[in-house]
Every structure is written in structure tokens, then in C-alpha cells.
Coordinates of C-alpha atoms in Angstrom, one line a residue:
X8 CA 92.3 87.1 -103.7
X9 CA 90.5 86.1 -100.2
X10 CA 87.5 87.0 -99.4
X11 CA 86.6 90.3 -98.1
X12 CA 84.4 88.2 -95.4
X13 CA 83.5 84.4 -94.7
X14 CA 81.0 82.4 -93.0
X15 CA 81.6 80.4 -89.8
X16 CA 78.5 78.6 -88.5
X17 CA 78.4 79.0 -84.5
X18 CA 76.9 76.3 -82.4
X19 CA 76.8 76.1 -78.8
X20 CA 78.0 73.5 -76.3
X21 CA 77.3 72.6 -72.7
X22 CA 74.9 75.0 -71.2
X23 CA 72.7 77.0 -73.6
X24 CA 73.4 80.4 -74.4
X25 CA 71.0 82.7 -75.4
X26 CA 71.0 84.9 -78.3
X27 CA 74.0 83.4 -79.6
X28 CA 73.7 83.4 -83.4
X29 CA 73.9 80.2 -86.0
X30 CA 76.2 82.2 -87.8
X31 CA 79.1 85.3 -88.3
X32 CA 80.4 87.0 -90.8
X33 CA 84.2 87.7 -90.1
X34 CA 86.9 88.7 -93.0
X35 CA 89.9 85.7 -92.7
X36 CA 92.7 88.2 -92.1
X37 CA 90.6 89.4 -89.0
X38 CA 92.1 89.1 -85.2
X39 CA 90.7 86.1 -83.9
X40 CA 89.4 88.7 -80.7
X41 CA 87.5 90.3 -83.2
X42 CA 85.3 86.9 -83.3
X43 CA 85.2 86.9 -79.1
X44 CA 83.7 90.5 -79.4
X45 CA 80.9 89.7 -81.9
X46 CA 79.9 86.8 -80.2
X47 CA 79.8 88.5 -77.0
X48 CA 78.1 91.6 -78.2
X49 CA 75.2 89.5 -79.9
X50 CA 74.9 86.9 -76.8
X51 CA 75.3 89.4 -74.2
X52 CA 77.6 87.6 -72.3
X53 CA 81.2 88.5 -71.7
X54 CA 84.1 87.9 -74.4
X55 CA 85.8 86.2 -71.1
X56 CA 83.2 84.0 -70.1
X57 CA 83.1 82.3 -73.8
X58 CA 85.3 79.5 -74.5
X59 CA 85.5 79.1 -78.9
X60 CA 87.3 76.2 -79.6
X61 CA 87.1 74.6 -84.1
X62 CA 84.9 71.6 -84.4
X63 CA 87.5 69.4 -86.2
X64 CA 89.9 68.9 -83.6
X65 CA 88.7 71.1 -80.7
X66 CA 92.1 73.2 -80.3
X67 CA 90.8 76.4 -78.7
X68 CA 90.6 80.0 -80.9
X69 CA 92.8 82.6 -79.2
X70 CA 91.0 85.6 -77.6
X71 CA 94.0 87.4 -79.2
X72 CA 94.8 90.5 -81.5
X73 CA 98.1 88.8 -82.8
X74 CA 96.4 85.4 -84.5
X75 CA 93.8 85.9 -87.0
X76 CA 91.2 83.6 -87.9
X77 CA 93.1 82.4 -91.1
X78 CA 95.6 82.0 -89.2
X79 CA 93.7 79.8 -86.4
X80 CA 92.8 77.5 -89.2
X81 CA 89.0 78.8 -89.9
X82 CA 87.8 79.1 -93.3
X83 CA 84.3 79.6 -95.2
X84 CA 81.5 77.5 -93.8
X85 CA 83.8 76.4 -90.7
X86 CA 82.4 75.0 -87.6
X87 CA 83.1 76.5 -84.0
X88 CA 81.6 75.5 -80.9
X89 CA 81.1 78.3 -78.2
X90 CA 81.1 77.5 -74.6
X91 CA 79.4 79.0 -71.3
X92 CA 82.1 79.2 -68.9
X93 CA 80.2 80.6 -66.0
X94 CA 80.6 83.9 -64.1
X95 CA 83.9 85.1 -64.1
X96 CA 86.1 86.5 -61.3
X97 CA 89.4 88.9 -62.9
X98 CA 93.1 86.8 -61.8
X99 CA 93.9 90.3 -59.8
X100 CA 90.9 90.3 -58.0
X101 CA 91.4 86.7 -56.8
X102 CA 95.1 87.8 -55.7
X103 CA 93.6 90.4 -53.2
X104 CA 91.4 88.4 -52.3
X105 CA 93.7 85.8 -51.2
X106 CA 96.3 87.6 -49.4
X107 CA 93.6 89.5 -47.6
X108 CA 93.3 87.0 -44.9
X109 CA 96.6 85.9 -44.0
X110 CA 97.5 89.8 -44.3
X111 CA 94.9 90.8 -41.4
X112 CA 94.2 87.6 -39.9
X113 CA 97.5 87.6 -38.0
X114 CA 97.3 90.7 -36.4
X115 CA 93.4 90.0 -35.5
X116 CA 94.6 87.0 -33.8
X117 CA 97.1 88.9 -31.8
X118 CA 95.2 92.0 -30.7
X119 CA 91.6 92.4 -30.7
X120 CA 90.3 88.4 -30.9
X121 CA 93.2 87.3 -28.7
X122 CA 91.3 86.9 -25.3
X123 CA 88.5 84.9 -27.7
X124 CA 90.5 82.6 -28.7
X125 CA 92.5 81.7 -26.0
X126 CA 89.7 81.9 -23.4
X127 CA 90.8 78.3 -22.1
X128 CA 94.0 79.5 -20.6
X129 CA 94.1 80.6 -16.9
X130 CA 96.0 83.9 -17.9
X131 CA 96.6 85.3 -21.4
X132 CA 100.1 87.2 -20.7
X133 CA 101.0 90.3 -23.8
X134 CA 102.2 88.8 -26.7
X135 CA 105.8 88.2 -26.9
X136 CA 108.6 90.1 -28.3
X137 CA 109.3 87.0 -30.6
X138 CA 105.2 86.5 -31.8
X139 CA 105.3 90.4 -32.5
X140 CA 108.4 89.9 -34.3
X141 CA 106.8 86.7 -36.6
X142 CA 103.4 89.3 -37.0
X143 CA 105.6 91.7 -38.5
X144 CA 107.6 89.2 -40.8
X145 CA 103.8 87.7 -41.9
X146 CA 102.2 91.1 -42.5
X147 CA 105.6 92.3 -44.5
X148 CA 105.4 88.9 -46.8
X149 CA 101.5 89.6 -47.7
X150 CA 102.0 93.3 -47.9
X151 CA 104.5 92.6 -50.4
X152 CA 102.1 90.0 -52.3
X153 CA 99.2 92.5 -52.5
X154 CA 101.7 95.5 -54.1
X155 CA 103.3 92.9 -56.5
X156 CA 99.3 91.4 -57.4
X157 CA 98.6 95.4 -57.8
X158 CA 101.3 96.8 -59.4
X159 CA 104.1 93.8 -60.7
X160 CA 102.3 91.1 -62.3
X161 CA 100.9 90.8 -65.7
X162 CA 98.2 87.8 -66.1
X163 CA 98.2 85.2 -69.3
X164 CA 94.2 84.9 -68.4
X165 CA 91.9 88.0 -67.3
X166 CA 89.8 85.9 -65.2
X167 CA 89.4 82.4 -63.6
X168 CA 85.4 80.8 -62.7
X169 CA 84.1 82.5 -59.9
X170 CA 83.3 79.4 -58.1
X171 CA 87.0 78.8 -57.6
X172 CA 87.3 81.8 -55.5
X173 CA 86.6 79.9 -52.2
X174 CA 88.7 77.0 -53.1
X175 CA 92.1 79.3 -54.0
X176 CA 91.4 81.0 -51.0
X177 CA 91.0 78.6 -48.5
X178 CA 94.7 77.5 -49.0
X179 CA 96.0 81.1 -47.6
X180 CA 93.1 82.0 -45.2
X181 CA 92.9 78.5 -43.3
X182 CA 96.8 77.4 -43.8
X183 CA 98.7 80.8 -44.1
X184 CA 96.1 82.6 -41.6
X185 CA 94.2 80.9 -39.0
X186 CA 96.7 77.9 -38.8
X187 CA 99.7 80.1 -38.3
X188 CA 98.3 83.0 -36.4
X189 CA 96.5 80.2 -33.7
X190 CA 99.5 78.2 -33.1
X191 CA 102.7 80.8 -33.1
X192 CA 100.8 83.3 -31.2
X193 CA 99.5 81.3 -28.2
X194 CA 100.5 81.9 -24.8
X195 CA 102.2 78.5 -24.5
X196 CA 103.8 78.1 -27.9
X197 CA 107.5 78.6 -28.3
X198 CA 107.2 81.7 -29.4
X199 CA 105.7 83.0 -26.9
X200 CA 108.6 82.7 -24.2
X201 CA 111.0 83.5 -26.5
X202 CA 113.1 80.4 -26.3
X203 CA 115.1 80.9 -29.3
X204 CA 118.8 81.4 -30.1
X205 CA 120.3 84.0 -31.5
X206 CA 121.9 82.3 -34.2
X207 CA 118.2 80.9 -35.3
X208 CA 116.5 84.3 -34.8
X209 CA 119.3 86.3 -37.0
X210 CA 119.8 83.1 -39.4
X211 CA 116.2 83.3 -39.7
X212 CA 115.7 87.1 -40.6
X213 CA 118.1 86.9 -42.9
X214 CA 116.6 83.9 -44.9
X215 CA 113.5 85.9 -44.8
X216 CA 115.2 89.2 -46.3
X217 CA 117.4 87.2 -48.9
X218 CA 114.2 85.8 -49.9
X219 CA 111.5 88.0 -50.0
X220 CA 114.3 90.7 -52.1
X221 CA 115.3 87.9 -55.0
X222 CA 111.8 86.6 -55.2
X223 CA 110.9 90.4 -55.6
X224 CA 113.0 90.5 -58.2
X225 CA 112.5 87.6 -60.2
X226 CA 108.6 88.6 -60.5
X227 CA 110.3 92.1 -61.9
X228 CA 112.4 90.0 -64.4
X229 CA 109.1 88.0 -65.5
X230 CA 106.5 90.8 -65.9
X231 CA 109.6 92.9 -68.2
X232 CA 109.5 89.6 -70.5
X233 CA 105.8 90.4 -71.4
X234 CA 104.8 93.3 -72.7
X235 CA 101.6 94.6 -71.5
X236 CA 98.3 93.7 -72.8
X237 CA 100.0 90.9 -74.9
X238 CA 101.0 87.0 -73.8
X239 CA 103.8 86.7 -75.3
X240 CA 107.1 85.8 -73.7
X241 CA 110.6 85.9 -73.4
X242 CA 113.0 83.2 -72.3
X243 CA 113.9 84.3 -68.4
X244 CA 117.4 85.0 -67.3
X245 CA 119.0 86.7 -63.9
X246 CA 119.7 85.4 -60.2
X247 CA 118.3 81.8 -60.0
X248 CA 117.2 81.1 -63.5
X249 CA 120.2 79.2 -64.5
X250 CA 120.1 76.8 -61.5
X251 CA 116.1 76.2 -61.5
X252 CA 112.8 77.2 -63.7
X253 CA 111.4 78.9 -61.1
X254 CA 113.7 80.8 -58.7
X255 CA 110.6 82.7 -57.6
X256 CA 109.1 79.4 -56.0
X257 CA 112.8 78.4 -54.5
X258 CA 113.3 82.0 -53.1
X259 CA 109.4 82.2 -51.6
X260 CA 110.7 78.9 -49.7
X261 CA 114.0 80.1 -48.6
X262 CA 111.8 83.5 -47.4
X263 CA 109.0 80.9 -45.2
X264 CA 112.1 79.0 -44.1
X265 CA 113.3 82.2 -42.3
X266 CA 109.9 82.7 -41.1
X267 CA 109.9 79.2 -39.4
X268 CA 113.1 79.6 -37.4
X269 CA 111.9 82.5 -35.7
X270 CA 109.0 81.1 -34.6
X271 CA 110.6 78.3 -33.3
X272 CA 110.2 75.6 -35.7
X273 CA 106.5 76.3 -35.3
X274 CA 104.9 73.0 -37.0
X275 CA 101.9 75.1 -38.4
X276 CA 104.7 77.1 -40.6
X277 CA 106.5 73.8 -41.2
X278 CA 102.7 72.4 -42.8
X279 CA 102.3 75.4 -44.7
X280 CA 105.6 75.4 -46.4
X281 CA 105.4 71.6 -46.8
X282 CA 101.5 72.0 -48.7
X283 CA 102.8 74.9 -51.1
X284 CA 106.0 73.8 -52.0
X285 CA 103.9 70.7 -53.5
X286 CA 101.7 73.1 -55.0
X287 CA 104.9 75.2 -56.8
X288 CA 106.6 71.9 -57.5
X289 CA 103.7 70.7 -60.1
X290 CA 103.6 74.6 -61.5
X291 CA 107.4 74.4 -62.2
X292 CA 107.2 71.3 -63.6
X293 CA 104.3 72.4 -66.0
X294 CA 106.1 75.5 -66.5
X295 CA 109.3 73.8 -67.6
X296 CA 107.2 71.5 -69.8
X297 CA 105.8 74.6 -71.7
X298 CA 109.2 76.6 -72.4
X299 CA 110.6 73.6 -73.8
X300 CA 107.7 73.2 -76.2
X301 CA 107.4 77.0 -76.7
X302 CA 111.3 77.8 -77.1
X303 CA 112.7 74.4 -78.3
X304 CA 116.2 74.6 -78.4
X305 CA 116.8 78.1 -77.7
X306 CA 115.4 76.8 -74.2
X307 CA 118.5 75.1 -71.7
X308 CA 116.4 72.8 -70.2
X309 CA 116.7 72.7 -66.6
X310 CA 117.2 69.2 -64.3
X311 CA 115.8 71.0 -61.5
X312 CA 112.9 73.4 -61.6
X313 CA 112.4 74.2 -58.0
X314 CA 114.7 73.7 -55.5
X315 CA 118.2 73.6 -56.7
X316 CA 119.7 69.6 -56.2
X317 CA 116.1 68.4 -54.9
X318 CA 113.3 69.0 -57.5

């Protein structure tokens, strides 16, 4: 018969941590979570800023309620080292925080801060019908990013370091903001004369619709494989998932494609869309790395997880 309760000896590494103890009594059949609480509870710190990994090989201990610590390889007298990760930000909070910029800075740009910015020209005409158009189309896409962050997605991790805040952000506020809103919506940009054919403008829109409706519904399709407050997952299917790994990453291009037509093969949108397609493409790629270790051959491994034919 086990044990009712077993002894792991706790010992800190990296950055010191006060009041953690030398050592905790768990029972083996115990959620390995229930070791993140106690530690947390005694040290003060939060169970999401503590990293446990075993001594003998180093493998990380779940913060989970579906492994135990039998289960995670700890018995009596076992060694785990705790970690300090730093102040802690939540995944959803980051997502707000993102979109924020590129959500307002557009409209800033146009309106209030436009005779700021543009002081160097001899006459700042009204924006365009084509610049309020691409406004519109920007403020939509990030609209539709912060209801999704708020209400769609379902995070694997609870929080990210804090210090990373600035660094995930800059992508969207300098590239996706500033860089966009500056150079579609100045008086001499193509945009701004609306030099632009019908057959790019409605080609254009429609990319953007197609996009931003399929890549809505593939994040439906991969919160309804998780249930909530667990990490577990399905194997995706649905529109896109049997051509690529990530048809949310293909349709979030084809939706910025659209956007770059009607603003007249603006290069700022062209460097954006070039900058995070290389950022999706190495996500894909890890992604299609970890269902084929997670599902094995229940998995049809994909040749292309991005961009159907390309990548």
C-alpha cells in the first residue's frame, strides 16, 4: 500500500526565494498543482511565478490537476528544484495590451495628431475617402483581435515575464501602428489621392472579409478542442486544416493582403506582413512539430504548415 504522504526535499535555484521550505509533505497520488500551491503558500510568491522542475533529469512538474506527483516521477526523499521566475504579467492581459496601439493609434494619426505630424507639408488636405476606408479596415482587424483575446481564446500558460511586455508589444505598436498609420495616411501617399482601381479596391475588401471570417473561425474551432481550465487538446479539423497546420496564420495573411491593396501597395503594410508572416511561419512549424509528437500517427502530418504550396 503507498504511503498516505512522502517527503520531497525542495531546494532553490537561480535567485533566492525566501521562506521557501527544505521540505513538503505531499501524499503520491496528489495533483502535482497541489505541490505549486504549497510552495506558493509557504514562500509567498505566486504558484505562476514558480518554475518546479525533478533534479534527476530536470523535466519540468506540471502545474496541473490531471498528473499527480506519482505520476510525474516523484517519490520519498525526491529532489525538486524551485525557480524564481520573476513578476508575472497574465497571456490575456498582454493581448490587450498589444492590440491597444495599433487599435487607437490609426485613428489618432488621422484626426486629432494629424496637423502634428505632418507639420512639414505646405497644406494638410482632409483625409481621403480611400485612408478613411484603410482606418476602418485596421480598427475592424484589432477590434476583432481584442473580442477574440477577451472572449475566444483559451491560453496553455496563465502568464508570460512581465519584462516581455515591451518587447511583444513593440512589434504591433511601432510596425502595425505608427509605421502603417504615418505612411498610408499622409497627404502625399497613394492613398491619399485615391489612385486605385476598382478591381484592387473590391479584390482587396474581399480578401480582407474572406480572411478575417475563416480566421475567426478557425480560433472558434481551436478554443472548442480545449476544454476550459484544462490544456488538453484535440486534433483540429475544418476549413484550412487539411491543406496547412495553421489556417489561422494563412487566413490572417490573406486578411493583411486585402488590407495592402487598398492602400495601394502601401510598403509600410507590405513590411508588416513580411515581419509576421516570419514570426507565424516558426510558430507553425513548432506547432506541427508538437502534434506529431503529441498525436503520433493519429496526426496526418502536414508538408505545409502555413501557406498552402509555399511553407
Amino acid at each position: 500500500m503507498a504511503p498516505s504522504a512522502i517527503s520531497l526535499a525542495v531546494q532553490g535555484r537561480g535567485k533566492p526565494i525566501r521562506k521557501l521550505p527544505k521540505e513538503v509533505q505531499i501524499a503520491p497520488d496528489a495533483p502535482t498543482k497541489e505541490l505549486y500551491d504549497s510552495l506558493a503558500k509557504a514562500s509567498g510568491y505566486s504558484i505562476h511565478r514558480l518554475r518546479i522542475t525533478k533534479a534527476t533529469d530536470r523535466t519540468v512538474v506540471p502545474n496541473s490537476n490531471e498528473s499527480t506527483i506519482a505520476g510525474a516521477g516523484l517519490g520519498e526523499k525526491a529532489v525538486v528544484h524551485v525557480k524564481d521566475l520573476g513578476p508575472q504579467i497574465a497571456w490575456r492581459t498582454v493581448f490587450i495590451i498589444e492590440y491597444l496601439g495599433p487599435l487607437l493609434i490609426p485613428a489618432l494619426v488621422l484626426y486629432p495628431l494629424r496637423p502634428y505630424i505632418y507639420f512639414n507639408f505646405d497644406s494638410i488636405p482632409d483625409p481621403s475617402d480611400l485612408q478613411l476606408l484603410v482606418c476602418a479596415l485596421l480598427t475592424a482587424h484589432f477590434v476583432k483581435r481584442e473580442y477574440e483575446t477577451l472572449f475566444v481564446h483559451r491560453f496553455s500558460n496563465a502568464t508570460m515575464p512581465a519584462r516581455n511586455i515591451v518587447k511583444n508589444s513593440g512589434h504591433y505598436w511601432v510596425l502595425a501602428g505608427c509605421n502603417i498609420a504615418y505612411w498610408v495616411f499622409r497627404p502625399d501617399s497613394a492613398a491619399a489621392v485615391n489612385q486605385i482601381s476598382p478591381v484592387l479596391l473590391y479584390t482587396g475588401l474581399a480578401l480582407f472579409v474572406f480572411g478575417e471570417i475563416a480566421n475567426f473561425n478557425t480560433h472558434l474551432v481551436l478554443r472548442d478542442l480545449r476544454r476550459p481550465g484544462t490544456t488538453e487538446r484535440g486534433i483540429p479539423t475544418g476549413l484550412g486544416f487539411s491543406a496547412v497546420t495553421c489556417p489561422n496564420y494563412f487566413f490572417e495573411i490573406v486578411a493583411w493582403v486585402g488590407i495592402y491593396l487598398v492602400s495601394g501597395f502601401s510598403w509600410s503594410v507590405l513590411l508588416f506582413i513580411v515581419v509576421a508572416a516570419g514570426q507565424m511561419v516558426l510558430w507553425a512549424q513548432k506547432k506541427e512539430r508538437r502534434y506529431r509528437k503529441e498525436f503520433g500517427d493519429k496526426y496526418k502530418r502536414k508538408r505545409f504548415v502555413m501557406l498552402p504550396g509555399l511553407i
